[in-house]
XYZ file of N, CA and C in Angstrom:
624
model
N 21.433 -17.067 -23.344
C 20.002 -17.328 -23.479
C 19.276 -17.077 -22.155
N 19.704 -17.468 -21.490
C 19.021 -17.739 -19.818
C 19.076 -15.644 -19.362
N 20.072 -15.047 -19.669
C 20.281 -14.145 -18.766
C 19.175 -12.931 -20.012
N 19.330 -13.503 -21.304
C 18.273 -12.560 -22.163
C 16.975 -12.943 -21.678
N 16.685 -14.193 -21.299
C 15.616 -14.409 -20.905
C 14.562 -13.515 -19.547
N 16.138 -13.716 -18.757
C 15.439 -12.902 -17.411
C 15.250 -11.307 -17.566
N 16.218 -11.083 -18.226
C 16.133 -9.048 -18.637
C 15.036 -9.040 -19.230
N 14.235 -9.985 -20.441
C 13.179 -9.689 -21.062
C 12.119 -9.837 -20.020
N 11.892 -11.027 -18.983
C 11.026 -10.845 -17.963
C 11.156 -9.902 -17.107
N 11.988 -9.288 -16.659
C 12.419 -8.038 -15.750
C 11.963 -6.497 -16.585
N 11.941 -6.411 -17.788
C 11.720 -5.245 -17.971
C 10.329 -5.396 -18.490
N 9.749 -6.775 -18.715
C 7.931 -6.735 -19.108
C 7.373 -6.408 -17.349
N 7.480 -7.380 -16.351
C 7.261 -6.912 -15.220
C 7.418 -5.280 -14.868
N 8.656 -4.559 -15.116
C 8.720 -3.111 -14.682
C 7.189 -2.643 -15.437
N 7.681 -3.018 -17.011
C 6.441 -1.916 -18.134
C 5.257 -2.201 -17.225
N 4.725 -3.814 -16.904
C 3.421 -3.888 -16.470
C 3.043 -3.196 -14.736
N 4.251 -3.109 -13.803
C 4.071 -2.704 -12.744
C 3.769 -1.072 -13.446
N 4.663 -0.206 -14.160
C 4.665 0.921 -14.287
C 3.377 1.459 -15.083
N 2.653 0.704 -15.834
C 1.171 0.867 -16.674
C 0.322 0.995 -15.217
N 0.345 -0.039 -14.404
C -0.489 -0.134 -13.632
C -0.839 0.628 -12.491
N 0.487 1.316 -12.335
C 0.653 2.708 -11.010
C -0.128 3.423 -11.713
N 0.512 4.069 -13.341
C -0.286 4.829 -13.765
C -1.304 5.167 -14.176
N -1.912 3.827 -14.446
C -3.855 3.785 -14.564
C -3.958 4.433 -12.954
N -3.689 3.619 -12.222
C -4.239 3.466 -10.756
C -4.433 5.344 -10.654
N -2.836 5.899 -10.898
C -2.880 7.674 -10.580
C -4.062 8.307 -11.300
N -4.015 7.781 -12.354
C -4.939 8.612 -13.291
C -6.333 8.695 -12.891
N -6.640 7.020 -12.432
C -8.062 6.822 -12.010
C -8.435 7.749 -10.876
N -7.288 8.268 -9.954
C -7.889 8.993 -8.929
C -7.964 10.905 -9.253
N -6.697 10.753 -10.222
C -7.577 12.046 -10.650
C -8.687 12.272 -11.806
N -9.456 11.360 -12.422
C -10.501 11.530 -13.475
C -11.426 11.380 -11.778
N -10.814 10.593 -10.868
C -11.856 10.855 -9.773
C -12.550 12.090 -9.136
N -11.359 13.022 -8.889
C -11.570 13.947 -8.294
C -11.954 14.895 -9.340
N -11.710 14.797 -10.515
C -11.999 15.762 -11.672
C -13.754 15.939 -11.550
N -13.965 14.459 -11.725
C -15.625 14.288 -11.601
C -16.513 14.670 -10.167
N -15.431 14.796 -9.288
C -16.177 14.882 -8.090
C -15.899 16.802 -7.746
N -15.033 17.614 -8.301
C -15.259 18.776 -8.488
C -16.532 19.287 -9.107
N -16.841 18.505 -10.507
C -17.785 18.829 -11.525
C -18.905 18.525 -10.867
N -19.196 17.886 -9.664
C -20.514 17.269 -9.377
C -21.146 18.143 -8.043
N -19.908 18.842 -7.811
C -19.985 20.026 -6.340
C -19.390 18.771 -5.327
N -18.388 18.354 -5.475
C -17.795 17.433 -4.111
C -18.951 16.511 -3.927
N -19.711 15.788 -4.919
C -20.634 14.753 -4.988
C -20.154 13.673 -3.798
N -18.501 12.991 -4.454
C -18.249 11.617 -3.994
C -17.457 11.762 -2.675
N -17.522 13.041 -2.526
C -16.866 13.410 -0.828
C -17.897 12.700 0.462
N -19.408 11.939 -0.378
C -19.988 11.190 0.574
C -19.513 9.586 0.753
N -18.280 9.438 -0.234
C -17.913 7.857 0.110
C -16.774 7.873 0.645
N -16.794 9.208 1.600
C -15.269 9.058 2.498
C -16.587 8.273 3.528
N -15.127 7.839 5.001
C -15.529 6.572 5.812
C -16.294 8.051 6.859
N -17.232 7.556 7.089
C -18.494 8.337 8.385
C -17.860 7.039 9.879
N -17.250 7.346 10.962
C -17.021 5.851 11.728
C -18.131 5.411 12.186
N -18.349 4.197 12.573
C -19.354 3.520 13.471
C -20.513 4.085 12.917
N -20.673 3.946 11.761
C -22.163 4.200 11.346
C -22.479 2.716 10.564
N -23.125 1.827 10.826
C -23.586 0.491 9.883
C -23.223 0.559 8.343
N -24.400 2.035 7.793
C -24.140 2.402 6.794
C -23.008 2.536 6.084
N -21.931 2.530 6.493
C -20.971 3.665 6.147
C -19.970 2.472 5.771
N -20.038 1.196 6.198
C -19.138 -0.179 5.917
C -18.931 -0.554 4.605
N -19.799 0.411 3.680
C -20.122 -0.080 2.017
C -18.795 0.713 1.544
N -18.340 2.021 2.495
C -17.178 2.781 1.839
C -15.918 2.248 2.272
N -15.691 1.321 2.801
C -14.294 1.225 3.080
C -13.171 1.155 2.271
N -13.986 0.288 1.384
C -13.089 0.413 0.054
C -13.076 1.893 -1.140
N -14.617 2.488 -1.516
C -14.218 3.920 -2.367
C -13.478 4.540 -1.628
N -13.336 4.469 -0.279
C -12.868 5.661 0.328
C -11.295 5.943 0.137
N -10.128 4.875 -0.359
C -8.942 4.546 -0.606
C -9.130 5.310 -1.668
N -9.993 5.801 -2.987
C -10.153 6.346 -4.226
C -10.225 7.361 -4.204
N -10.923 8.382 -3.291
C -11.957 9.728 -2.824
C -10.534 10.721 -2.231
N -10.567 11.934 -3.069
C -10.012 12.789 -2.047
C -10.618 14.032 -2.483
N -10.187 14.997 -0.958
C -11.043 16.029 -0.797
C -9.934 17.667 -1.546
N -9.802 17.424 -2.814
C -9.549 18.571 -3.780
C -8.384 18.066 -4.618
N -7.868 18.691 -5.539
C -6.824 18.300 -6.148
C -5.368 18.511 -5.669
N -5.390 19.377 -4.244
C -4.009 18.925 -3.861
C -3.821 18.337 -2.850
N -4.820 17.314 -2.528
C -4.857 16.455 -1.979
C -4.283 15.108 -2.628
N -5.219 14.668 -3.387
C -4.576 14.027 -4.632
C -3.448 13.930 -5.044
N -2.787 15.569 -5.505
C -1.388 15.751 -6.054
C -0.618 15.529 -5.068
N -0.452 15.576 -3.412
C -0.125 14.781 -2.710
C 0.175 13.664 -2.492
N -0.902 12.887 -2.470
C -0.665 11.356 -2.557
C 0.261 10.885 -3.712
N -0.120 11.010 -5.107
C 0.088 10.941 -6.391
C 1.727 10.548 -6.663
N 2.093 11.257 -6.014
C 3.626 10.745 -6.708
C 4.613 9.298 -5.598
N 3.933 9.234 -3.686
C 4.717 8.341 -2.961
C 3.693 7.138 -3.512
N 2.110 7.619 -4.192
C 1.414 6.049 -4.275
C 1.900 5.558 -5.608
N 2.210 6.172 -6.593
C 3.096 5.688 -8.332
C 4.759 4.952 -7.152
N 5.727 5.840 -6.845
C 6.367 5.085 -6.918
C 6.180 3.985 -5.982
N 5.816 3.930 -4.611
C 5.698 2.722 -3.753
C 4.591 1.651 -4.627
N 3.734 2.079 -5.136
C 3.100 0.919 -5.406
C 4.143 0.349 -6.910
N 4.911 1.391 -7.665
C 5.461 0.649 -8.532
C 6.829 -0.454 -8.342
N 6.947 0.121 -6.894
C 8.291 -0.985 -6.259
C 7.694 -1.813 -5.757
N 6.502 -2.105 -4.955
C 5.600 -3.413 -4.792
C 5.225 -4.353 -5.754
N 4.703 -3.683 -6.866
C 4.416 -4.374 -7.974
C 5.500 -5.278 -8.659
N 6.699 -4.772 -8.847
C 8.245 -5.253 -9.336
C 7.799 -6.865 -8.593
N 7.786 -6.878 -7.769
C 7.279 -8.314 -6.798
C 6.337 -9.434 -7.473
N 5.133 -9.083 -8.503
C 4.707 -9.358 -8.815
C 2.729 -8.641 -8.569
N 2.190 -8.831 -10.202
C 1.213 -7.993 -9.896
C -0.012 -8.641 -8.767
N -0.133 -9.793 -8.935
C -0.907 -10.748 -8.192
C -0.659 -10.101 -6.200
N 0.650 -10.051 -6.117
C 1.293 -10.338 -4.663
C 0.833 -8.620 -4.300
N 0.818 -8.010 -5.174
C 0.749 -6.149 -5.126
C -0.735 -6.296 -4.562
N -1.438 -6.338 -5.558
C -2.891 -6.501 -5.654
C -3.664 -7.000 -4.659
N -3.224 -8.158 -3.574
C -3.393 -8.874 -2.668
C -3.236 -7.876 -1.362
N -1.580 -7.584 -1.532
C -1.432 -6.601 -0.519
C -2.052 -5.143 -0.496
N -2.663 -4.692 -1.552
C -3.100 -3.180 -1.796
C -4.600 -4.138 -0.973
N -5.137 -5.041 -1.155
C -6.467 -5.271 -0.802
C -6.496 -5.274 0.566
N -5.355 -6.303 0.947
C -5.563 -6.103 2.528
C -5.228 -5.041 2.862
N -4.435 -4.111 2.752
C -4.321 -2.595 3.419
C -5.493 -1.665 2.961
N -6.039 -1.906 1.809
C -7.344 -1.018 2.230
C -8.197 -1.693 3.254
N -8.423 -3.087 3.083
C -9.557 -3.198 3.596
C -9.805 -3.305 5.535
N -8.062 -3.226 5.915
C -8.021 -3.176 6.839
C -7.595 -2.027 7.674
N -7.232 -1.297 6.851
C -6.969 0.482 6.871
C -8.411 1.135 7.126
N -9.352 0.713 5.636
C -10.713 1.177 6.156
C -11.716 0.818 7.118
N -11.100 -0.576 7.742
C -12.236 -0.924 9.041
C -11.848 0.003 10.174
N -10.282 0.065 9.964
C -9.231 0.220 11.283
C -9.881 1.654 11.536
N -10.232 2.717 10.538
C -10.860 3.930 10.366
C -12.586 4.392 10.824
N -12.949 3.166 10.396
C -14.319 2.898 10.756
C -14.597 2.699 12.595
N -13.644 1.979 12.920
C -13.682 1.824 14.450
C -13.004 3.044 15.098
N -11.997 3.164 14.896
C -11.304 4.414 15.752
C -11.295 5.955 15.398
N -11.641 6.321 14.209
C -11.685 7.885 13.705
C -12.185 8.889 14.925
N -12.461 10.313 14.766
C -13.420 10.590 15.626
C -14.620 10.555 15.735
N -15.338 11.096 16.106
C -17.053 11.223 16.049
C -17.184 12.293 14.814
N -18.234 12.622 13.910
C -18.124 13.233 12.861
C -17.505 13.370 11.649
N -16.265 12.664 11.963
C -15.678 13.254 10.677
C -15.360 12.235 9.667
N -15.207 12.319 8.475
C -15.613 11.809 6.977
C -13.696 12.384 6.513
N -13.433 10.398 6.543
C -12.202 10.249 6.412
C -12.508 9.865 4.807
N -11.285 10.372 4.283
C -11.002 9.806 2.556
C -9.264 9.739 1.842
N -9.157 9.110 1.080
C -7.612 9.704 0.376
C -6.954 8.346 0.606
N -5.756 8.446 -0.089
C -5.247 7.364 -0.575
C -3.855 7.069 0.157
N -3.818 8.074 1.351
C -2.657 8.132 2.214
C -2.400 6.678 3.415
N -3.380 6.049 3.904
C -3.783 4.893 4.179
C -2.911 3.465 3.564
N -3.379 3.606 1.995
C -2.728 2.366 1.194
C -1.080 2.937 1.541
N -1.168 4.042 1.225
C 0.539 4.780 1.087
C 1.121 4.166 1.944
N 0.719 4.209 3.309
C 1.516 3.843 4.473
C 1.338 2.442 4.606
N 0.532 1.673 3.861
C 0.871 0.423 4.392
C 1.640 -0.107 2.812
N 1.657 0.590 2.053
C 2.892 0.143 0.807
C 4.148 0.354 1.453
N 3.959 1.331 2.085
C 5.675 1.999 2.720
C 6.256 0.468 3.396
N 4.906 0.345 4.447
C 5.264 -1.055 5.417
C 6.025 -2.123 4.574
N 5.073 -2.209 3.702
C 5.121 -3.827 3.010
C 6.608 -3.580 2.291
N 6.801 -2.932 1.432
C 8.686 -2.468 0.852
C 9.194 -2.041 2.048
N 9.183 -1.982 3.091
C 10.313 -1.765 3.655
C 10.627 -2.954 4.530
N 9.796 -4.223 4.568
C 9.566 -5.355 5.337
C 9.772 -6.281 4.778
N 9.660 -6.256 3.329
C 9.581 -7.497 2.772
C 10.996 -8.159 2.820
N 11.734 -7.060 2.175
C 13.077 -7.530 1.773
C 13.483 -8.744 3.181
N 13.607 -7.760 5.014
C 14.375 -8.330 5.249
C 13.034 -10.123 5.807
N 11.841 -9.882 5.521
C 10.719 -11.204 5.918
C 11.571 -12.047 5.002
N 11.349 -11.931 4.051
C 12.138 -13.214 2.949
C 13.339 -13.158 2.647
N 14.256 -12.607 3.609
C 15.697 -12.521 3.696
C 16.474 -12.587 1.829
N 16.056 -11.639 1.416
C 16.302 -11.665 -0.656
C 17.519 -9.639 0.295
N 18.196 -9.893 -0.337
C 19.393 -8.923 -0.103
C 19.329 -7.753 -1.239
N 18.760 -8.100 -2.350
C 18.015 -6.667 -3.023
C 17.267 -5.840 -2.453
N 15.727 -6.983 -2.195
C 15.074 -6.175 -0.709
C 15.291 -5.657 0.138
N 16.286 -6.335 0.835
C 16.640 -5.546 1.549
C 16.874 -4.131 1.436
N 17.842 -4.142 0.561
C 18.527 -2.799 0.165
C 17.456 -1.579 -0.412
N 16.730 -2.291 -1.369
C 15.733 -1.129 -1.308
C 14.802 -0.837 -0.460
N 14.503 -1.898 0.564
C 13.695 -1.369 1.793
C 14.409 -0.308 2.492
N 15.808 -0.203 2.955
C 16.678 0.119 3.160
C 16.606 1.724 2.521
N 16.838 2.040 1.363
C 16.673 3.257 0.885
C 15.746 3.843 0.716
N 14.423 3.196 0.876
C 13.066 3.444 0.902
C 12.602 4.221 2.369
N 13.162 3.364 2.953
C 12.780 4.031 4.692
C 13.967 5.156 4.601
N 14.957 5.310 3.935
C 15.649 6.424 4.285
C 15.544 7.778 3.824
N 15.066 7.436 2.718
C 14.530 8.689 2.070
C 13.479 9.778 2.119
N 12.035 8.047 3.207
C 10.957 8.766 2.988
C 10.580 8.113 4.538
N 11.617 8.086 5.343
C 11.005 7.346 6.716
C 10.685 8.605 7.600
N 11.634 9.854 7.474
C 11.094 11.138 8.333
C 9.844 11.577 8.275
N 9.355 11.795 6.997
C 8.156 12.210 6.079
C 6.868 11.405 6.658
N 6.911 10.048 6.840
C 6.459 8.879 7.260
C 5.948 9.190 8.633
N 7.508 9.145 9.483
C 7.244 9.201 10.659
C 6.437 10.307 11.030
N 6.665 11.818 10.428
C 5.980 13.358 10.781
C 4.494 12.945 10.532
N 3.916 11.443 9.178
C 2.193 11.651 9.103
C 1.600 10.518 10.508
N 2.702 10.399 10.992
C 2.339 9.540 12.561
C 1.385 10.551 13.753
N 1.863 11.325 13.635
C 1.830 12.415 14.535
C 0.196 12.911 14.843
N -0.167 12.687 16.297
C -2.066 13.322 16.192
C -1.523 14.642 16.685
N -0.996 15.319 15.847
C -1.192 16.602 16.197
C -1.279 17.495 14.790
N -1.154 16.539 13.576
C -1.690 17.341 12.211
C -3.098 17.162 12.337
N -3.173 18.390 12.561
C -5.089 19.169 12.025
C -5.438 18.644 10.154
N -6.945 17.669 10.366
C -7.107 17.816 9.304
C -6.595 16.109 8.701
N -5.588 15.674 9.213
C -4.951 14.782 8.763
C -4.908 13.327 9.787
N -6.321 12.311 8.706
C -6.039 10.859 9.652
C -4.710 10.166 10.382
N -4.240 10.955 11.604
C -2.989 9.718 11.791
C -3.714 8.729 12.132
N -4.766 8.034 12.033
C -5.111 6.901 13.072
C -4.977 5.902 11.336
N -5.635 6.517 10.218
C -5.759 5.689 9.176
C -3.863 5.237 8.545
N -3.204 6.572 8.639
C -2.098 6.178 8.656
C -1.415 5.341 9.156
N -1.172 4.855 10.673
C -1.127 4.165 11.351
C -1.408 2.707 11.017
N -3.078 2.565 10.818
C -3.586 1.603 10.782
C -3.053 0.841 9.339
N -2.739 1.417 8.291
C -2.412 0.980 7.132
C -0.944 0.646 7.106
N -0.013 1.353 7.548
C 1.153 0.884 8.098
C 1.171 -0.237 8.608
N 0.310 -0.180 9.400
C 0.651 -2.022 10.604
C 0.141 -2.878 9.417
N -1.005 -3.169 8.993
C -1.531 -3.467 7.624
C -0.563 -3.883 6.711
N 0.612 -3.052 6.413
C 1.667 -3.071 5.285
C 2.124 -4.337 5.804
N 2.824 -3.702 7.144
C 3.953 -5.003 8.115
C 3.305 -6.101 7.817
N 1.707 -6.523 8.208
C 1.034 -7.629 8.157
C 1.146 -8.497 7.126
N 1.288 -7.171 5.783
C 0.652 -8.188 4.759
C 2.595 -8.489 4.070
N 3.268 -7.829 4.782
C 4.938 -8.620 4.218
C 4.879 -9.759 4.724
N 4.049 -10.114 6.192
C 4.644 -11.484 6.741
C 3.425 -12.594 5.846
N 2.509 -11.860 5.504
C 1.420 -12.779 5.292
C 1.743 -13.178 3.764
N 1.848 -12.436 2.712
C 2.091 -12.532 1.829
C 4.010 -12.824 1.130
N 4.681 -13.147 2.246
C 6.304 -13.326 1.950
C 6.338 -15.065 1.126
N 7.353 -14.678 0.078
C 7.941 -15.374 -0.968
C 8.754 -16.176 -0.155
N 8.777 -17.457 -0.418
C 9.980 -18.406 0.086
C 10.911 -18.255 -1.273
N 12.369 -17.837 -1.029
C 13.120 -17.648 -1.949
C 13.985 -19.628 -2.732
N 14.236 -19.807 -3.607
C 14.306 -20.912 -3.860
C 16.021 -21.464 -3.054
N 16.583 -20.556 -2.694
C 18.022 -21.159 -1.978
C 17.464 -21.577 -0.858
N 16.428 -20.700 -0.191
C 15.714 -20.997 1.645
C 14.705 -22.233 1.361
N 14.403 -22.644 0.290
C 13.442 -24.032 0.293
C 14.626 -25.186 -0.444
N 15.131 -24.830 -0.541
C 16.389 -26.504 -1.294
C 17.082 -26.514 0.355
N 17.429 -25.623 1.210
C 18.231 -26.134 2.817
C 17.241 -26.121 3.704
N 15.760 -25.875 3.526
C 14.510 -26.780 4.311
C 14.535 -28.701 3.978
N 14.516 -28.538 2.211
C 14.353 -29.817 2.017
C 15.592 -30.396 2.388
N 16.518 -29.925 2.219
C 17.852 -30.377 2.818
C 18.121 -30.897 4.286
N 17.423 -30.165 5.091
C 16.887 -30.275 6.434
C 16.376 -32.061 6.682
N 15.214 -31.706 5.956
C 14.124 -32.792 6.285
C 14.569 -33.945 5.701
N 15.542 -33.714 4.355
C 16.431 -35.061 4.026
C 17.363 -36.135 4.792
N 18.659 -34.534 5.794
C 19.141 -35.453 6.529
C 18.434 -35.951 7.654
N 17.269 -35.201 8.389
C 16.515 -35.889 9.407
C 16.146 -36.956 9.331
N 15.522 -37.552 7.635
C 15.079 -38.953 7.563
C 16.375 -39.870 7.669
């Protein structure tokens, strides 16, 4: 009973993490679909830095990219990283996708260069990367681990190469900034696992 129980919660969690990557993908290409049709209309809610104005985009700007293989880019590391975040729970995803935009898009707003009109969804990417590859070992859970573990191994070169200020064309500063963002939001948002809170209370038992 107990172990049908958990497979039935384990595979409603996957369906609902995996619905939800894929709205999320879809939404950004009916985005860009509409923003072709409009002549690159919403290419004005990428981030402008240090302009007052421009603080209203921090958030479209995580949505906005500049053509469709831009998009098709992002599209497949933001489905699966955000669908291995989500596995976590959708609440804890959702929390962490908020703080990495919203601190990805200030982090962009202050440091970008002069002129240029940052957009794209590469930002959240890197701070999803952070958050799965941190979490496991923040809340010491040994699954996590392991897939943080294969996560950085697969896609930590790739990672490390969008570090780099020497791609033309390409925010490393937003990258960057959403990365640290990720790290932030594993420590901020980490699960106390229930074996690590019964030898706290265990703690504070024999102390009394």
């Amino acid at each position: 009973m107990a172990n049908g129980t958990g497979a039935v919660r384990t595979t409603g969690r996957a369906m609902a993490a995996g619905q939800l990557m894929v709205g999320w993908v879809a939404l950004l290409w009916l985005l860009e679909a509409v923003d072709a049709a409009s002549g690159h209309a919403l290419d004005s809610f990428g981030i402008q830095p240090r302009d007052p104005s421009e603080l209203v985009d921090v958030v479209p700007a995580s949505f906005i990219h500049f053509g469709f293989g831009h998009v098709a880019a992002n599209s497949i590391p933001l489905l699966v990283l955000g669908f291995i975040a989500a596995l976590s729970g959708i609440r804890r995803f959702l929390l962490a996708s908020a703080l990495i935009v919203v601190a990805d898009g200030l982090g962009v707003w202050l440091v970008a260069p002069a002129h240029s009109n940052t957009a794209g969804a590469s930002g959240l990417i890197f701070g999803l990367f952070g958050f799965v590859v941190l979490s496991g070992f923040v809340e010491r859970r040994p699954l996590g681990i392991v897939v943080g573990v294969l996560v950085a191994a697969y896609w930590g070169t790739t990672f490390l190469a969008g570090l780099s200020p020497t791609n033309d064309g390409v925010s490393w500063q937003g990258h960057l900034i959403g990365l640290v963002a990720g790290v932030a939001a594993a420590f901020v948002l980490r699960r106390t696992s229930p074996g690590s809170e019964r030898v706290r209370q265990g703690r504070r038992g024999t102390a009394l």
